XYZ file of N, CA, C and O in Angstrom:
608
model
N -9.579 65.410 -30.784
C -10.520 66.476 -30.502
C -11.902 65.929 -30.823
O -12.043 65.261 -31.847
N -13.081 66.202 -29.895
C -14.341 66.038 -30.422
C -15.125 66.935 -29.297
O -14.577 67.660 -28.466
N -16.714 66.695 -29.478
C -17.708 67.760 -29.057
C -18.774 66.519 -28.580
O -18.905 65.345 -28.925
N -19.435 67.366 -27.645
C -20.839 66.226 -27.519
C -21.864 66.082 -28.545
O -21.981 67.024 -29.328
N -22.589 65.123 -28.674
C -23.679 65.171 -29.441
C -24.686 66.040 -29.595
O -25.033 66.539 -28.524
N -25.186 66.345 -30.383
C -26.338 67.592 -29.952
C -27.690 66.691 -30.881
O -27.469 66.319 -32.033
N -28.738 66.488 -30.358
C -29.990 65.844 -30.983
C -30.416 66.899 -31.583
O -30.644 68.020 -31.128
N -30.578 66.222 -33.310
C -30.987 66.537 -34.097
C -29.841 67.298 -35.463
O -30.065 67.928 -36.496
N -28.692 66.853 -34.817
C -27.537 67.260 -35.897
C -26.715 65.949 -36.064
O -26.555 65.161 -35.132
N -26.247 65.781 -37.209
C -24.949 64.672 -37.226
C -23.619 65.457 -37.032
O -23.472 66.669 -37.188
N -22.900 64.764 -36.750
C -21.452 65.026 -36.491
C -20.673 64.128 -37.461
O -20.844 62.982 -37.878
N -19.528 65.315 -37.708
C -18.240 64.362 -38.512
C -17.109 65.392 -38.571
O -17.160 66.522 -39.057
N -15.952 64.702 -37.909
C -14.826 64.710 -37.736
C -13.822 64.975 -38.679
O -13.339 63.899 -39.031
N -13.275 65.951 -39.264
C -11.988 65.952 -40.000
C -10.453 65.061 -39.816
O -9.744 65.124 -38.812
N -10.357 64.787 -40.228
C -9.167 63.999 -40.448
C -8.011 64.519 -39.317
O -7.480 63.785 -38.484
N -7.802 65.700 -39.463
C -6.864 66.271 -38.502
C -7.728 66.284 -36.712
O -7.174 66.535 -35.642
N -8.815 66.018 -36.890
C -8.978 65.721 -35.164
C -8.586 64.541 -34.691
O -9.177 64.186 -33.672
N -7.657 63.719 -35.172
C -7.028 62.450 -33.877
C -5.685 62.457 -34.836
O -5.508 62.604 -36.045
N -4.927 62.253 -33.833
C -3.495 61.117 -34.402
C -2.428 61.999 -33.536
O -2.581 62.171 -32.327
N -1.233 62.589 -34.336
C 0.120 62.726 -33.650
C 0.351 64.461 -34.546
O 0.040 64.906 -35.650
N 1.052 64.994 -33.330
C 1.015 66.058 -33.891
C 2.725 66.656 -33.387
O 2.886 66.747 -32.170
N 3.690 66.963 -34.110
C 5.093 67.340 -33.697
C 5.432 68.620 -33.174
O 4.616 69.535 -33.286
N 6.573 68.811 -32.596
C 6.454 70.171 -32.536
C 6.734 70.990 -33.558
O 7.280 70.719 -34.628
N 6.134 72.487 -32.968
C 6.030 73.407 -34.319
C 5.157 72.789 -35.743
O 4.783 73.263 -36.816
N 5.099 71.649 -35.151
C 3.667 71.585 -36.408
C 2.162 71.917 -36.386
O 1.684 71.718 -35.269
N 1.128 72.442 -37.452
C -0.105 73.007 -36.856
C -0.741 72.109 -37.600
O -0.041 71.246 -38.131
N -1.571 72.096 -37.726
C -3.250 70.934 -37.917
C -4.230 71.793 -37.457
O -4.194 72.528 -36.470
N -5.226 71.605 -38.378
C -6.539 72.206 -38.342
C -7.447 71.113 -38.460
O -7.640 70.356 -39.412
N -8.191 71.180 -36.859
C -9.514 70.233 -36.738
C -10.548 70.713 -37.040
O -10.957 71.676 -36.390
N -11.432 70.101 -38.316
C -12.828 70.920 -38.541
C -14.362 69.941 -38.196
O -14.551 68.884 -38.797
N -15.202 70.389 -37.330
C -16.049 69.501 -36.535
C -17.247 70.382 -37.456
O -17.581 71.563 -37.364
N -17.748 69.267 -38.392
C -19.252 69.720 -39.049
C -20.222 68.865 -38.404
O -20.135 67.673 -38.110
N -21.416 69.918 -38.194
C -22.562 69.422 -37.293
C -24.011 69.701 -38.600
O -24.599 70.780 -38.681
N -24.198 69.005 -39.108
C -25.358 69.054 -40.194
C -26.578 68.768 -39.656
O -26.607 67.738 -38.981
N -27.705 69.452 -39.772
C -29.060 69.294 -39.262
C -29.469 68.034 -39.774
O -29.011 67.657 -40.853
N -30.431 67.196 -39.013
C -31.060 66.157 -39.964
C -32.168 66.298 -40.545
O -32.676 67.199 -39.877
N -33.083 65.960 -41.531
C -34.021 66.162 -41.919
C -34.996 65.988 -40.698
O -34.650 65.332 -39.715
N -36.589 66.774 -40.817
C -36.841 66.225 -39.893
C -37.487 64.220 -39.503
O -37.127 63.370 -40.317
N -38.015 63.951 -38.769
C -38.350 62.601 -38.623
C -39.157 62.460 -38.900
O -39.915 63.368 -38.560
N -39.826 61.325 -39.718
C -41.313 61.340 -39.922
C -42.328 60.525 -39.172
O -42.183 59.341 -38.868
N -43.566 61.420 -38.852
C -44.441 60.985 -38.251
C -45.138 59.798 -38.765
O -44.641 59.380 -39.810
N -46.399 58.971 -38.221
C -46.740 57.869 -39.119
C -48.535 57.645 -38.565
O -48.822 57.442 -37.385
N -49.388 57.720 -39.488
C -50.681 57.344 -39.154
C -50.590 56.212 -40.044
O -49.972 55.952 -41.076
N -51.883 55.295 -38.869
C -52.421 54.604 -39.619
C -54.188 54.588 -39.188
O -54.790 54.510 -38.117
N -54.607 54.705 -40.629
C -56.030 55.157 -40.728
C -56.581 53.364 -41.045
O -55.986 52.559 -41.761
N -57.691 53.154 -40.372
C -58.358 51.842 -40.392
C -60.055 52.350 -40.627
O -60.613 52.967 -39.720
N -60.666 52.081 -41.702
C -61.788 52.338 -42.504
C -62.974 51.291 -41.472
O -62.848 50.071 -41.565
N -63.751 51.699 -40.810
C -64.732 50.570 -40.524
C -65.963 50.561 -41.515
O -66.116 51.678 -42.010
N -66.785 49.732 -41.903
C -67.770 50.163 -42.448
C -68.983 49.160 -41.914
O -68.948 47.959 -42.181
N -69.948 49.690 -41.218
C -71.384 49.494 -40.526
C -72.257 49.239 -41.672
O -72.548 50.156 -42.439
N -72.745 47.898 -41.852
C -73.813 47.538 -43.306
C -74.700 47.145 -41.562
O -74.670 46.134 -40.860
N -75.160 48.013 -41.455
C -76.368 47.148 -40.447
C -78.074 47.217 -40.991
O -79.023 46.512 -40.651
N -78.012 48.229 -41.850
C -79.232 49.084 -42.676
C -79.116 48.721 -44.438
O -79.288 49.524 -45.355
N -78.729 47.072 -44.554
C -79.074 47.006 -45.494
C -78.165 47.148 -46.431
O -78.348 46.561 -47.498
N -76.779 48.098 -46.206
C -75.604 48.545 -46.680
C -74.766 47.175 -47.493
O -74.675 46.296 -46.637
N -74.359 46.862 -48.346
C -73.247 46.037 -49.080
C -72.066 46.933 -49.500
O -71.475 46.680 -50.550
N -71.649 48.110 -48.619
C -70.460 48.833 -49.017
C -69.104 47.989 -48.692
O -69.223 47.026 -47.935
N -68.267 48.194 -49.041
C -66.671 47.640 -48.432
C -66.143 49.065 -48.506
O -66.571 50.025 -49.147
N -64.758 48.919 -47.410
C -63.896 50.207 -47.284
C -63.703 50.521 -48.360
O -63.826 51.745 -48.393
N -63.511 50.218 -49.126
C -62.595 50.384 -50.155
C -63.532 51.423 -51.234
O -63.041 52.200 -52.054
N -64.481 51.277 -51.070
C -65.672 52.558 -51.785
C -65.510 53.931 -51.334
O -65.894 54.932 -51.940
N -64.773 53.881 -49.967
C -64.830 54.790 -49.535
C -63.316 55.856 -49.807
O -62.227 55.287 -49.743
N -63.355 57.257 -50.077
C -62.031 57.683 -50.462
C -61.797 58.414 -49.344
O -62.646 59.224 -48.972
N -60.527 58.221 -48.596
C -59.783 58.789 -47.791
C -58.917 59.807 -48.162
O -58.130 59.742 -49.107
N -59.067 60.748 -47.411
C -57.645 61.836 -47.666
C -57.179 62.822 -46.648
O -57.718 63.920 -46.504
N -56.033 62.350 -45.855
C -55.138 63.530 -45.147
C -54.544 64.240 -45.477
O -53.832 64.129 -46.475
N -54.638 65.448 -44.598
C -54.344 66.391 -44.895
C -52.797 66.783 -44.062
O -52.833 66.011 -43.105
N -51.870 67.347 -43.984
C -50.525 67.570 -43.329
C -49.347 67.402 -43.791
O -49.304 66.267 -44.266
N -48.207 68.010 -43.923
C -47.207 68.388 -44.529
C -46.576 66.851 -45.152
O -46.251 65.884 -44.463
N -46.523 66.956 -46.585
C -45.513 66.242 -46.847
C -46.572 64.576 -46.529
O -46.167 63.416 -46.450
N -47.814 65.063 -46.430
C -48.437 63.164 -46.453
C -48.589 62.651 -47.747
O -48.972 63.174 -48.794
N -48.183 61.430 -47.440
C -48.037 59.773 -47.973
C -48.589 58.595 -48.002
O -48.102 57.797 -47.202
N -49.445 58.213 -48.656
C -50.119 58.877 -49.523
C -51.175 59.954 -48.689
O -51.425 60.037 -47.487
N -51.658 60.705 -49.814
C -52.266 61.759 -49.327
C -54.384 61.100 -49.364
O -55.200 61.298 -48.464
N -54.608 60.446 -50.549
C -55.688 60.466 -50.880
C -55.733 58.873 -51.189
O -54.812 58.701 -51.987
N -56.279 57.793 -50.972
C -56.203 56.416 -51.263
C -57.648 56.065 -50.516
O -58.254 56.663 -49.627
N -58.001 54.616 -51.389
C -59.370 54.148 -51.327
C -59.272 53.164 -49.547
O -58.404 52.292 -49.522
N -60.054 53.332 -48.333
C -59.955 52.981 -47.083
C -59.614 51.684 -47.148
O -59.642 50.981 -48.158
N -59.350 51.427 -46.256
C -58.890 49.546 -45.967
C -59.149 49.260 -44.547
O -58.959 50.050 -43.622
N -59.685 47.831 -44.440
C -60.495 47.749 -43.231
C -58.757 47.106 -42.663
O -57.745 46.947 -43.345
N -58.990 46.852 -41.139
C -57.557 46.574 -40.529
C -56.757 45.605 -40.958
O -57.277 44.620 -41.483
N -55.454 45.682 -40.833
C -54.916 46.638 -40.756
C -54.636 48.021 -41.019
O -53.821 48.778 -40.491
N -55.780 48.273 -42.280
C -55.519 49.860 -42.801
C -54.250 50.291 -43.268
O -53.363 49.441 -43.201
N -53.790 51.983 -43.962
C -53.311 52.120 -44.491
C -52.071 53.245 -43.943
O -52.366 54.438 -43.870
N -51.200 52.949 -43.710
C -49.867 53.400 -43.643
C -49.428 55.130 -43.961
O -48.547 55.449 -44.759
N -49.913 55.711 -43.483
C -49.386 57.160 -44.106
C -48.132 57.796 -42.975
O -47.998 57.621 -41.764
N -47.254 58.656 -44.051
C -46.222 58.855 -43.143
C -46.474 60.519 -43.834
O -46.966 60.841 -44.916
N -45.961 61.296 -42.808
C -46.824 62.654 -43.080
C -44.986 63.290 -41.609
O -44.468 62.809 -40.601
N -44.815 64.295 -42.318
C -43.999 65.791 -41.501
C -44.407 65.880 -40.285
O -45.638 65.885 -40.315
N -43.857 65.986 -38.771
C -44.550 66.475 -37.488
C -45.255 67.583 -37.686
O -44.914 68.418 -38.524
N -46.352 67.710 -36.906
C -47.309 69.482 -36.990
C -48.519 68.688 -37.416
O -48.566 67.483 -37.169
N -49.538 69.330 -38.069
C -50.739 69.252 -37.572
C -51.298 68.591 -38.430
O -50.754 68.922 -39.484
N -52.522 67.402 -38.759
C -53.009 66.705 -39.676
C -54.551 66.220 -39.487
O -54.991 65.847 -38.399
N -55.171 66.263 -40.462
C -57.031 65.938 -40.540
C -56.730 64.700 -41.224
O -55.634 64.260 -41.575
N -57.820 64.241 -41.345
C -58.090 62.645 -41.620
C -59.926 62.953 -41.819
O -60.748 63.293 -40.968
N -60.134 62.605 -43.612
C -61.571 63.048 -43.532
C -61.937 61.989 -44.909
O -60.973 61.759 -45.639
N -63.301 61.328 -45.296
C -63.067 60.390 -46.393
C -64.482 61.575 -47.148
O -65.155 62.339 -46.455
N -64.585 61.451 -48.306
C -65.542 61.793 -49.292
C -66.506 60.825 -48.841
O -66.240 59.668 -48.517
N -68.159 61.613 -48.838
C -69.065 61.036 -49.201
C -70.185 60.127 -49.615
O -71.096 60.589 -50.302
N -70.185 59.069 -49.307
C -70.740 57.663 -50.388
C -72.276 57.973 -50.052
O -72.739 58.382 -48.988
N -73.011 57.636 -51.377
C -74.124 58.599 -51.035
C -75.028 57.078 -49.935
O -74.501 55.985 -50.145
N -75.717 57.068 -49.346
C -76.503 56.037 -48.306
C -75.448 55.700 -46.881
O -75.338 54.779 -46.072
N -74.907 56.778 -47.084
C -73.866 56.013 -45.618
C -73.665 57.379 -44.963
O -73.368 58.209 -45.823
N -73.733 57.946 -43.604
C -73.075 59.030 -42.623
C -71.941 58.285 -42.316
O -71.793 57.063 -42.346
N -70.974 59.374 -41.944
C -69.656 59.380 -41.735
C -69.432 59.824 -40.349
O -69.487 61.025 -40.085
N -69.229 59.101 -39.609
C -68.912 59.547 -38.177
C -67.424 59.835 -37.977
O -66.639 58.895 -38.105
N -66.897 61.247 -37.625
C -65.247 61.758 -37.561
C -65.260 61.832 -35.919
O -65.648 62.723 -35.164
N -64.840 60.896 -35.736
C -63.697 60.771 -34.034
C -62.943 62.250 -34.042
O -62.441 62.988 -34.889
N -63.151 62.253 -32.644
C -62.327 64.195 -32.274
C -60.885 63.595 -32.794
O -60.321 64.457 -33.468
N -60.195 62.514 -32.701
C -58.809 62.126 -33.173
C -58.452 62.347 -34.732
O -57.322 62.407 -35.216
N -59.639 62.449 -35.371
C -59.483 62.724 -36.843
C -58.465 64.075 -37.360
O -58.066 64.451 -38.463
N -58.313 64.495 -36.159
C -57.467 65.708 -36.393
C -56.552 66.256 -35.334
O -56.847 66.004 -34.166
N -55.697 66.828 -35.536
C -54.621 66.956 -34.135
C -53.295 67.663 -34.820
O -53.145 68.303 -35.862
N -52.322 67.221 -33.667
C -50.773 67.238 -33.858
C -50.814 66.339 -33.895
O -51.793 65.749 -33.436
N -49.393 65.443 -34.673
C -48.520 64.677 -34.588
C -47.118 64.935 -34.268
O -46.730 65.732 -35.122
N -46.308 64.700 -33.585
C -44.937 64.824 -33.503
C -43.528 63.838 -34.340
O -43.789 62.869 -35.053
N -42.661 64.121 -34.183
C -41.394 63.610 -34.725
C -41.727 62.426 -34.216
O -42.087 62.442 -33.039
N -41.705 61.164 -34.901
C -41.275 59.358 -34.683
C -42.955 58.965 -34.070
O -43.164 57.755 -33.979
N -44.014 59.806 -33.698
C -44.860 59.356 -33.048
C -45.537 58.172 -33.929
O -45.028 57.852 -35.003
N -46.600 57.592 -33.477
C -47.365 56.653 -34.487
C -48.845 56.866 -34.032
O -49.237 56.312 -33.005
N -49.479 57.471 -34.600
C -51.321 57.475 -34.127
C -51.642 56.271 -35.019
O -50.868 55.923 -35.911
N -52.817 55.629 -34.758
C -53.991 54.602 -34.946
C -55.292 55.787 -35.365
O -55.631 56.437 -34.376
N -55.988 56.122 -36.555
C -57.457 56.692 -36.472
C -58.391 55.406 -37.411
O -58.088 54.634 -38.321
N -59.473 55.646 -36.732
C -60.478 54.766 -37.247
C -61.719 55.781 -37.832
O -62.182 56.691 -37.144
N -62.187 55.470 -39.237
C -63.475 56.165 -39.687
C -64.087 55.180 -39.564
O -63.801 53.990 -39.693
N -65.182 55.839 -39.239
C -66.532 54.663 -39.286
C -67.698 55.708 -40.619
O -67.785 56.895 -40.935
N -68.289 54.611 -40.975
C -69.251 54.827 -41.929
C -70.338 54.221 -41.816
O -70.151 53.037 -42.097
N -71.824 54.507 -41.435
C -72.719 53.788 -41.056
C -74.293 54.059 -42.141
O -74.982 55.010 -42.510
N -74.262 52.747 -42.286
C -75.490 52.813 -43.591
C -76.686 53.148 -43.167
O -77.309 52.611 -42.251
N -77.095 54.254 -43.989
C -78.570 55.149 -43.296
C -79.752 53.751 -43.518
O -79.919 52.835 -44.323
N -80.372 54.252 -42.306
C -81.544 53.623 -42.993
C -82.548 54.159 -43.824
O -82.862 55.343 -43.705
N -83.237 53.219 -44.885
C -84.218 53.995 -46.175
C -85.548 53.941 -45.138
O -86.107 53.043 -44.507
N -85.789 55.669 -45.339
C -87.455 55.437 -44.717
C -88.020 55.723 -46.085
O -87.507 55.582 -47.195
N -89.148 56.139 -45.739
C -90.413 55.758 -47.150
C -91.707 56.300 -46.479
O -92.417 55.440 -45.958
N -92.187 57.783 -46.399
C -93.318 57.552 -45.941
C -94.466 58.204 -47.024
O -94.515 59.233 -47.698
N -95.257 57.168 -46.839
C -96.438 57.904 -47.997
C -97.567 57.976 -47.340
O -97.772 57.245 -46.371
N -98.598 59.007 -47.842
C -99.689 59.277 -47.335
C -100.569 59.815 -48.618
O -100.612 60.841 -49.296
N -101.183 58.665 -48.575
C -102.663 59.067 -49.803
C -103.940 58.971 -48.947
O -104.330 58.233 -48.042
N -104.334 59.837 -49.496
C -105.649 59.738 -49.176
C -106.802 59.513 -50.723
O -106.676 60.149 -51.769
N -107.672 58.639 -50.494
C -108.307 58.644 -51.866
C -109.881 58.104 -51.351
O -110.032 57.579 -50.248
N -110.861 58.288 -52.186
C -112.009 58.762 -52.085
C -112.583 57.767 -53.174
O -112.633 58.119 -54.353
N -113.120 56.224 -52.668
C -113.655 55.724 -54.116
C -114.986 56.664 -54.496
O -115.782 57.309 -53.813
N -114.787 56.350 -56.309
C -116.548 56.991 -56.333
C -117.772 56.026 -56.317
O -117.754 54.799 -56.407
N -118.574 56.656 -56.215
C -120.059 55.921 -55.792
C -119.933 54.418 -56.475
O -120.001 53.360 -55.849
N -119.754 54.547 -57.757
C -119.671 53.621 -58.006
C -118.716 52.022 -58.179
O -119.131 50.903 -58.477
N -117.112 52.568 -57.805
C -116.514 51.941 -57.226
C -116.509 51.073 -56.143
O -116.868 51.712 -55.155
N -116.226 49.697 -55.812
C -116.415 49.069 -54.426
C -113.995 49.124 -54.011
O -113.580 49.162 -52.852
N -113.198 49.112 -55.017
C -112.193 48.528 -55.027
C -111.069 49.924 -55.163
O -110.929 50.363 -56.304
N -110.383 50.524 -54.176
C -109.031 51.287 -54.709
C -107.686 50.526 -54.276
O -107.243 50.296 -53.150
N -107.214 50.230 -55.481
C -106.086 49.933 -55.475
C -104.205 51.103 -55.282
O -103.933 52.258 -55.611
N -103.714 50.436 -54.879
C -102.477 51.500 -55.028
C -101.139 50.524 -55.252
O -100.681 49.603 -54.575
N -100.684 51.191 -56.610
C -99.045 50.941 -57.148
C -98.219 51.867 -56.762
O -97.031 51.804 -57.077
């Protein structure tokens, strides 16, 4: 005796579903179908970091943290590529890093979504070093008797 497969359950067979059976004898076949956990999804987040403005940051200053059921790790310091491995529940997940103060954070529309059962996304943060402006404006007035204004 057996049944078809059904995706997303295991199957297992009792002892009494195969062999020899006499007459007037009875046997009881019992067919358990157990759900499987579900499958896990898998990002991998790759940290870029833009020093074009002067910046000496590395990924790794930077703190990452997804958000979505059951993610793995959830919060860890960025890593430039290959980047970092998170395995996270199918359904829905953000991808967002904290702050570093002299750098904007540019979030790709991919930073957030679905994921499904076995899928694998790729997201990339980028982080780009502001540039320092500086603007000053004095105005100063030597007096009569001054020829020299200096400014520190």
């Amino acid at each position: 005796v057996d049944e078809a497969e059904v995706s997303d359950y295991t199957k297992s067979l009792g002892t009494d579903c195969s062999g020899s059976i006499t007459a007037g004898e009875t046997r009881t076949c019992t067919i358990t179908n157990n759900d499987n956990p579900p499958q896990a999804a898998t990002l991998t987040v790759i940290k870029d970091v833009i020093n074009d403005n002067g910046g000496t940051a590395a990924a790794d200053a930077f703190t990452i943290n997804v958000t979505g059921t059951n993610a793995s790790p959830a919060s860890f310091p960025g890593a430039a590529s290959p980047g970092t491995t998170v395995t996270l529940e199918p359904g829905d997940y953000s991808v967002d890093e904290a702050e570093v103060s002299g750098y904007t954070k540019s979030l790709g529309t991919d930073c957030s979504g679905s994921i499904a059962a076995g899928e694998t996304k790729t997201r990339r943060r980028n982080s780009h070093r502001r540039k320092n402006r500086l603007h000053l404006r004095r105005r100063s007035r030597p007096r009569p008797d001054e020829a020299t204004v200096s400014f520190t």
